[in-house]
Coordinates of C-alpha atoms and ligand atoms in Angstrom, one line a residue:
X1236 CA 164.3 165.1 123.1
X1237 CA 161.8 167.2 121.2
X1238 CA 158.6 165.2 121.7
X1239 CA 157.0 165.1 125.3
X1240 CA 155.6 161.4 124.0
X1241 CA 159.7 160.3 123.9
X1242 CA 160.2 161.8 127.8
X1243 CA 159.6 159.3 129.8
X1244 CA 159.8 160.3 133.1
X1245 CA 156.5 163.1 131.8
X1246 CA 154.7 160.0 130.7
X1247 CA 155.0 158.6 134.2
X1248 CA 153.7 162.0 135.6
X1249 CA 150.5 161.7 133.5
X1250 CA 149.5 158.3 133.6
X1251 CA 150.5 157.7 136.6
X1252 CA 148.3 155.1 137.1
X1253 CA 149.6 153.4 133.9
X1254 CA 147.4 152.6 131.2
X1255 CA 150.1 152.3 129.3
X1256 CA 151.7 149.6 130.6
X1257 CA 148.0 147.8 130.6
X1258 CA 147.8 148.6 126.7
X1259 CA 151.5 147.4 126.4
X1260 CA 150.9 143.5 128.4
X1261 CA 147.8 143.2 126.8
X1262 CA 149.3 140.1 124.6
X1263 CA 150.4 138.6 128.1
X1264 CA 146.8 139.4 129.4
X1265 CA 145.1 137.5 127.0
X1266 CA 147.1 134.3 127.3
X1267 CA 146.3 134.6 130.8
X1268 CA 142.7 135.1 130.1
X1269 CA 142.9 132.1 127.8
X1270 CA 144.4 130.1 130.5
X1271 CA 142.0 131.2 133.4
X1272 CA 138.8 130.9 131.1
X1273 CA 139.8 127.1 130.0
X1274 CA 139.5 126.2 133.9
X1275 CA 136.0 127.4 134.4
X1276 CA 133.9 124.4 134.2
X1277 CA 130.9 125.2 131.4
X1278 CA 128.0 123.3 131.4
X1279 CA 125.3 124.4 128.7
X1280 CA 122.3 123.1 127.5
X1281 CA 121.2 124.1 123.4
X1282 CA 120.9 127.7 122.4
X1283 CA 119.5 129.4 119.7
X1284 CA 120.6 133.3 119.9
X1285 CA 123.9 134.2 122.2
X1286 CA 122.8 137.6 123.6
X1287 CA 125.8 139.7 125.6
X1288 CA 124.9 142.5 128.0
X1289 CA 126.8 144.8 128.9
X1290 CA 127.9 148.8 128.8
X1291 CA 130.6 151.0 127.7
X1292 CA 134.2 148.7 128.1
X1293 CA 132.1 146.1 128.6
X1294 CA 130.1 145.7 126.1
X1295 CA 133.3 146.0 123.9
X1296 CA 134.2 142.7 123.9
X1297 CA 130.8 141.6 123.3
X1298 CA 131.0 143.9 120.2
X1299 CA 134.0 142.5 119.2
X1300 CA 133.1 138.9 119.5
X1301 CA 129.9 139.6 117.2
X1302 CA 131.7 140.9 114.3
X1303 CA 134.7 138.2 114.6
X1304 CA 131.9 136.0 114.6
X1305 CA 129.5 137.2 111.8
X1306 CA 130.0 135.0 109.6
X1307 CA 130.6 131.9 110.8
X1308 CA 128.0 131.9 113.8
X1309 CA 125.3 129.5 113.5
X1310 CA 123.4 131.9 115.7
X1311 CA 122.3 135.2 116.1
X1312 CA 124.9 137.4 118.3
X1313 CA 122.9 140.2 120.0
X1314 CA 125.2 143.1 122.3
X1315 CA 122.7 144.7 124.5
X1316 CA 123.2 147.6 126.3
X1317 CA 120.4 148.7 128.1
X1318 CA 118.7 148.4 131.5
X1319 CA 116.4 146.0 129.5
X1320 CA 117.2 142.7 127.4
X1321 CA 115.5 142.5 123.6
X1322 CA 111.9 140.9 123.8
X1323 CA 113.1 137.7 122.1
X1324 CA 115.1 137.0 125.6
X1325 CA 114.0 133.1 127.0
X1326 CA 114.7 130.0 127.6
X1327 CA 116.6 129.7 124.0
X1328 CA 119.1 132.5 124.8
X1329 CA 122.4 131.8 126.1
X1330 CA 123.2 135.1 128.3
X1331 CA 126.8 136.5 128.9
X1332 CA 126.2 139.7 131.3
X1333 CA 129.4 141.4 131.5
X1334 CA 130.2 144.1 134.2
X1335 CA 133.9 144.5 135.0
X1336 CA 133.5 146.5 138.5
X1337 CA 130.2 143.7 138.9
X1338 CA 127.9 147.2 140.1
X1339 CA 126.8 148.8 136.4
X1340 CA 123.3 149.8 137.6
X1341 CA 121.9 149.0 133.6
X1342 CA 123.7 145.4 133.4
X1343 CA 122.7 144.5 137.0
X1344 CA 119.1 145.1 135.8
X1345 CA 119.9 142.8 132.4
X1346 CA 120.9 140.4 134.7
X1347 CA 117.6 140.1 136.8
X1348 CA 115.9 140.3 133.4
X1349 CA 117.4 137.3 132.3
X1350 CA 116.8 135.0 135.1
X1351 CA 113.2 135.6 134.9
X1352 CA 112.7 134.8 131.2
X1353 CA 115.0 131.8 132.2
X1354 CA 117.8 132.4 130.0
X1355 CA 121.2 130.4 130.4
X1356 CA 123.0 133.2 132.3
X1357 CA 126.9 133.4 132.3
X1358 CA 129.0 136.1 134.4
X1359 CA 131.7 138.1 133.6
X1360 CA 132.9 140.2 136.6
X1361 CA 135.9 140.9 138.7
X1362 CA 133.7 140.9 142.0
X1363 CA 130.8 143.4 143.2
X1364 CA 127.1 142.9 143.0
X1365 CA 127.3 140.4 139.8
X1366 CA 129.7 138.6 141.5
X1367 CA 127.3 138.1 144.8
X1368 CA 124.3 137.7 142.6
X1369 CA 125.9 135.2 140.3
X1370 CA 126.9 133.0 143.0
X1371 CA 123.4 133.4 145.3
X1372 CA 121.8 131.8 141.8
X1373 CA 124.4 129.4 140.8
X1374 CA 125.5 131.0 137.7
X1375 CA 129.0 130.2 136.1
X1376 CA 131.2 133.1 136.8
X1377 CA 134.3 134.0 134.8
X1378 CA 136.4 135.9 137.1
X1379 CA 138.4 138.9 136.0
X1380 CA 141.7 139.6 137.5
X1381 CA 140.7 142.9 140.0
X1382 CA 143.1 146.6 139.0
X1383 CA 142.4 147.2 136.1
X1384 CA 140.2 149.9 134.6
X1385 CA 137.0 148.3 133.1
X1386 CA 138.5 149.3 129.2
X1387 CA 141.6 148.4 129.5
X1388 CA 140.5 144.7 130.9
X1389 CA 139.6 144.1 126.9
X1390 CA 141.6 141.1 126.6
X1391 CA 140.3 139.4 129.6
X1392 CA 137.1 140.4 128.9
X1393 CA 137.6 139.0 125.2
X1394 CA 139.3 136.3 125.7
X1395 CA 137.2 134.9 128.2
X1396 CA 134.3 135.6 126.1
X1397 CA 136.0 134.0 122.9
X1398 CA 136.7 130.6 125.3
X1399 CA 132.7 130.6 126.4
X1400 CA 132.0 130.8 123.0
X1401 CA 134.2 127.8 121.6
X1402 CA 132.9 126.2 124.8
X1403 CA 129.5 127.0 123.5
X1404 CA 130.6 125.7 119.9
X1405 CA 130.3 128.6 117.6
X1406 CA 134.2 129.7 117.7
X1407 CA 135.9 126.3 117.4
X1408 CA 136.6 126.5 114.0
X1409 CA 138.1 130.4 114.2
X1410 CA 140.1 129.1 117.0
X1411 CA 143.5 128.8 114.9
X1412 CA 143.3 132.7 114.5
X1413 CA 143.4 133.7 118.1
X1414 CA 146.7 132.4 118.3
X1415 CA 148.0 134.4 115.2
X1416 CA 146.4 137.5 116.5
X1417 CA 148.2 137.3 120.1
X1418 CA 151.6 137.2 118.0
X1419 CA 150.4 140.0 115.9
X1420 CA 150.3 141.8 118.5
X1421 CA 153.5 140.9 120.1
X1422 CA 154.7 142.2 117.2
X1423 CA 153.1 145.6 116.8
X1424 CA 153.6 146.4 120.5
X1425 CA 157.4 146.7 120.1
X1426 CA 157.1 149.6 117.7
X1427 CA 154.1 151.3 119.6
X1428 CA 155.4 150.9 123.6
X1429 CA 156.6 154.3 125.3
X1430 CA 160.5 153.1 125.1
X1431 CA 159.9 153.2 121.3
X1432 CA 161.2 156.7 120.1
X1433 CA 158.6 158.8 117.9
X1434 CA 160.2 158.9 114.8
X1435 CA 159.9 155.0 114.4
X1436 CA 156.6 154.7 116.7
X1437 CA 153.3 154.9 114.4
X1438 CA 150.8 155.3 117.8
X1439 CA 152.6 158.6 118.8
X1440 CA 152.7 159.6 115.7
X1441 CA 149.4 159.3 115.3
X1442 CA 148.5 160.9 118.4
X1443 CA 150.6 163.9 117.5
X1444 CA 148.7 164.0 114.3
X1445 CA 145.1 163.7 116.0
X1446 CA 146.4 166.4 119.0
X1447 CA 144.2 169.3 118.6
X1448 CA 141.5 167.8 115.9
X1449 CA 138.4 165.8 116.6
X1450 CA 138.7 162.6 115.4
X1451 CA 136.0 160.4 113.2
X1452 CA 136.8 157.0 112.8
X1453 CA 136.4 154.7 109.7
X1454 CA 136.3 151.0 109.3
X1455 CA 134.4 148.3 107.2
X1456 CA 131.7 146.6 108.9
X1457 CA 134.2 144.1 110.3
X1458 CA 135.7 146.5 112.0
X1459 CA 132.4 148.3 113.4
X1460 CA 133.2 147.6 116.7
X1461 CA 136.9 148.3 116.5
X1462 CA 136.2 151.9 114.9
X1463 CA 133.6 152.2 117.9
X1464 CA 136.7 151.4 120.3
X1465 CA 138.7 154.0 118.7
X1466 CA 135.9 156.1 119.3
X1467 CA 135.4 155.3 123.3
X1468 CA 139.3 155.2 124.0
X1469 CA 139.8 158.6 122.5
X1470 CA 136.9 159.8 124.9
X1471 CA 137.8 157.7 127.9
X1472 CA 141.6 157.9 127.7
X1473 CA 142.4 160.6 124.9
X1474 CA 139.5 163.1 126.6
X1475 CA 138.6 164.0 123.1
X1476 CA 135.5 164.3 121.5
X1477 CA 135.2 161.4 118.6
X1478 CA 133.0 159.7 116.6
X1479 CA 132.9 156.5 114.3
X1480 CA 131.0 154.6 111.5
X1481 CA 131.6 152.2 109.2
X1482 CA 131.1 151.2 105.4
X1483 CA 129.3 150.5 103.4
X1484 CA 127.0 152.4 105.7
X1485 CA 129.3 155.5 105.7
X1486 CA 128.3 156.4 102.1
X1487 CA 125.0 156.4 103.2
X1488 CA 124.8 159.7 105.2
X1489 CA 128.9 160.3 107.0
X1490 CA 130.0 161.3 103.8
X1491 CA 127.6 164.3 103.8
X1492 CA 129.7 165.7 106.8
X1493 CA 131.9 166.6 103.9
X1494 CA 129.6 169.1 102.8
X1495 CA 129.7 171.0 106.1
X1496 CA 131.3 174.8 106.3
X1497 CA 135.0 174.4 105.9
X1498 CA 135.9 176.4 108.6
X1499 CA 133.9 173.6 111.0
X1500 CA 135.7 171.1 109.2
X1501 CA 138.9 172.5 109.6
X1502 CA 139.8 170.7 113.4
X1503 CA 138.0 167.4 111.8
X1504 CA 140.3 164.6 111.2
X1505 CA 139.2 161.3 109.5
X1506 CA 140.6 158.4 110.4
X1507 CA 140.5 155.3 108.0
X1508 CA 140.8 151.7 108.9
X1509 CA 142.2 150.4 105.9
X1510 CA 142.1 146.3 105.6
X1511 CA 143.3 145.0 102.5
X1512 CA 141.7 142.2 103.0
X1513 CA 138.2 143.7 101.8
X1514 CA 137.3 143.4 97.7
X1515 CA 138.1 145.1 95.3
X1516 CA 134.8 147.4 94.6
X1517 CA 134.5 148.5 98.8
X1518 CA 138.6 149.2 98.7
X1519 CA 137.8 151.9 95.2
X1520 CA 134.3 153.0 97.0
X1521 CA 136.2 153.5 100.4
X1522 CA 139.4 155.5 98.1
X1523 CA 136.1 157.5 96.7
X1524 CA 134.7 158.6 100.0
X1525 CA 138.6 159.3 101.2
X1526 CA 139.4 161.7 98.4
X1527 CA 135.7 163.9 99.1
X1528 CA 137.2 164.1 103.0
X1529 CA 140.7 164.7 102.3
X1530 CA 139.2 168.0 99.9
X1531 CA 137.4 169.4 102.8
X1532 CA 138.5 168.0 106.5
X1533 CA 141.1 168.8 108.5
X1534 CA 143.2 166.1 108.0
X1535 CA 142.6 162.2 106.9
X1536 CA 144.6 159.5 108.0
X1537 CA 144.9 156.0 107.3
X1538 CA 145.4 152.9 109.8
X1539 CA 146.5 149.4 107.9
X1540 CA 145.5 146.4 109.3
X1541 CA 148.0 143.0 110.3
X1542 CA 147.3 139.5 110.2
X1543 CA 145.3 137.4 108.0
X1544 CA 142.9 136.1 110.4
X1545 CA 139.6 138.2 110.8
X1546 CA 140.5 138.2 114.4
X1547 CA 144.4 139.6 114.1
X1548 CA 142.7 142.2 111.7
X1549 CA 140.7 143.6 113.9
X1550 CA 142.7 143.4 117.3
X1551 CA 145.7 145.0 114.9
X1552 CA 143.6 148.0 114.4
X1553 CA 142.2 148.6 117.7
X1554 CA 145.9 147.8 119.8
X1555 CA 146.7 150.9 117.3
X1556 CA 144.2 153.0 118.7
X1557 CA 144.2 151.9 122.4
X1558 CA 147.8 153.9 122.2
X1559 CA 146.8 155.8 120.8
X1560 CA 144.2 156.9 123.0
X1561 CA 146.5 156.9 125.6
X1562 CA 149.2 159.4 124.5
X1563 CA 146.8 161.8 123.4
X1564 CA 145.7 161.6 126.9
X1565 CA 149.2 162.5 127.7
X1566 CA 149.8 165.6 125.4
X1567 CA 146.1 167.0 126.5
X1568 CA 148.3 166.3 130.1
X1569 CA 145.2 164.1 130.9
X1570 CA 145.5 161.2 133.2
X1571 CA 144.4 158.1 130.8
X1572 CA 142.9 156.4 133.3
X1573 CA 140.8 159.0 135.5
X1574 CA 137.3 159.0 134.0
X1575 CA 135.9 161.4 136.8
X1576 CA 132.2 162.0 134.6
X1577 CA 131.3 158.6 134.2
X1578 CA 131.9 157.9 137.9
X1579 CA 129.8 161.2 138.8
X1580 CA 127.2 160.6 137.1
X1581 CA 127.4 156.3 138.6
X1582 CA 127.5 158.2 141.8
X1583 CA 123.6 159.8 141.0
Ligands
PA5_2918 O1 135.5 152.0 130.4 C1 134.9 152.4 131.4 O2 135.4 152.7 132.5 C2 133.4 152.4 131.3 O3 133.0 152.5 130.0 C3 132.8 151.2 132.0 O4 133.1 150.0 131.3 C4 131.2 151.3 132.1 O5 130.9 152.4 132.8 C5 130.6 150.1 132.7 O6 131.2 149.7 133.9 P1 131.6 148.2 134.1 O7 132.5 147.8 133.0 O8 132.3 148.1 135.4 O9 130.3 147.4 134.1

């Protein structure tokens, strides 16, 4: 054994708490999201903007559900993540306040926000204050299962969000591709779990790769969010400073970091999202802006995409770097799931 990613018994001793086993069911989670979510009994009146509150791992699937839905949408999807909701907020907006632990001082406030402009609230909460408050007002409730660390309850977060949505009629026609992306990542998952050596196992890999270097992640705009992901697991799990962007907007001003002293560069490691889905001209643009990194970073790696769907596209890339996250967490000997700033500063 020449890897501590392939000894076991080490993983156990870091993550005790197991994140990796989370990141490893989530295809199991999100059919049972889908399942639980189908139950809740929706009523909704017309909408014209879908706004989703929410902050940090919960404002992820939010994210994610925007750019899934970008296209498509008939409406406006708005992530806010703020104390305060945007100005446009009334009677028009359908609400979805997300807080997994229910007691985010920021979303709470969203929440009271949103009742007085009269907005159709929706919770999503495994308990806590959201939870009381939601059902002192008579507000739908999607329960999350309780255990789990807010970011790694993405796909019951997700899910249930995706089922609101079709529920809400602006995902029943991308419905088809949350099927193939749940199989897609069936699939992946066998190469990336812990039991998978590192040789065949493309997350460790990648971890060993990223151990040591701060990581920047790339992605085209439909993978915004899922760069952004990469970004908060490798902080949150990975204890690693990070950062992300995506292109078009990249070329824009990220690709001056390439002009920065080499030596600063040296421990800087790009990370691309590559989805061969995207044309032609972005694909040559994005091999432009890879070869002016590769001459002066650290290191630049690339990331392919699965599926067809927009949805398995984007939930290929970010299962990648939720592993990832999580066993660069455990060769910085860093427990995944511990996140002991965030809670301090919670605490006040
Ligand atoms: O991933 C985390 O633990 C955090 O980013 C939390 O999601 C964030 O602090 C908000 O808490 P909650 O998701 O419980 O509202």
């Amino acid at each position: 054994m020449d890897t501590p990613l392939d000894d076991l018994e080490q993983i156990g001793r870091v993550d005790p708490r197991g994140m990796l086993d989370v990141i490893t069911t989530l295809p199991e989670s999100a059919e049972d999201a889908i399942d639980s979510a189908d139950k809740v009994d929706l009523k909704l009146r017309r909408f014209k903007n879908l706004v989703v509150a929410g902050m940090g791992g919960s404002a992820v699937g939010g994210l994610l559900l925007r750019d899934w839905l970008q296209q498509t949408s008939s409406v406006p999807i708005i992530v806010s993540r703020d104390y305060s909701l945007p100005g446009f907020v009334s009677r028009d907006t359908l609400l979805f306040v997300v807080s997994y632990s229910g007691g985010t001082e920021e979303t709470l406030s969203a929440f009271e926000e949103g009742k007085i402009k009269g907005a159709k609230i929706v919770a999503f909460t495994s308990g806590g204050e959201l939870e009381k408050r939601a059902k002192a007002a008579h507000i739908t409730i999607y329960k999350l299962p309780q255990g789990f660390q807010p970011r790694a309850a993405i796909a019951h977060q997700l899910l249930s969000l995706i089922v609101a949505a079709k529920k809400a009629g602006i995902a029943q026609d991308s419905w088809w591709e949350v099927r193939e992306a749940i199989d897609v990542l069936k699939a992946m998952r066998e190469e990336m779990r812990p039991e998978t050596p590192q040789w065949s196992n493309p997350a460790k890999k990648l971890a060993v790769e990223l151990h040591g270097y701060i990581p920047l992640v790339y992605g085209s705009r439909i993978h915004e969010a899922v760069a952004y992901r990469w970004n908060t697991q490798l902080n949150e799990n990975g204890k690693s400073p990070a950062g992300s962007s995506f292109i078009p907007e990249a070329f824009h001003n990220a690709i001056v970091a390439g002009e920065a002293d080499k030596e600063l560069l040296a421990s800087v490691c790009a990370v691309f999202l590559i989805d061969s889905a995207e044309g032609e001209h972005l694909a040559s643009k994005t091999r432009r802006f890879m070869d002016i990194l590769k001459a002066r970073f650290g290191k630049v790696l690339e990331v392919q995409t699965c599926g067809e769907g927009r949805l398995a596209r984007m939930l290929s890339a970010l299962y990648v770097g939720d592993f990832v996250s999580a066993y660069l967490g455990v060769l910085y000997g860093r427990d995944p799931s511990i996140v002991e700033s965030i809670d301090r500063l919670k605490q006040g």
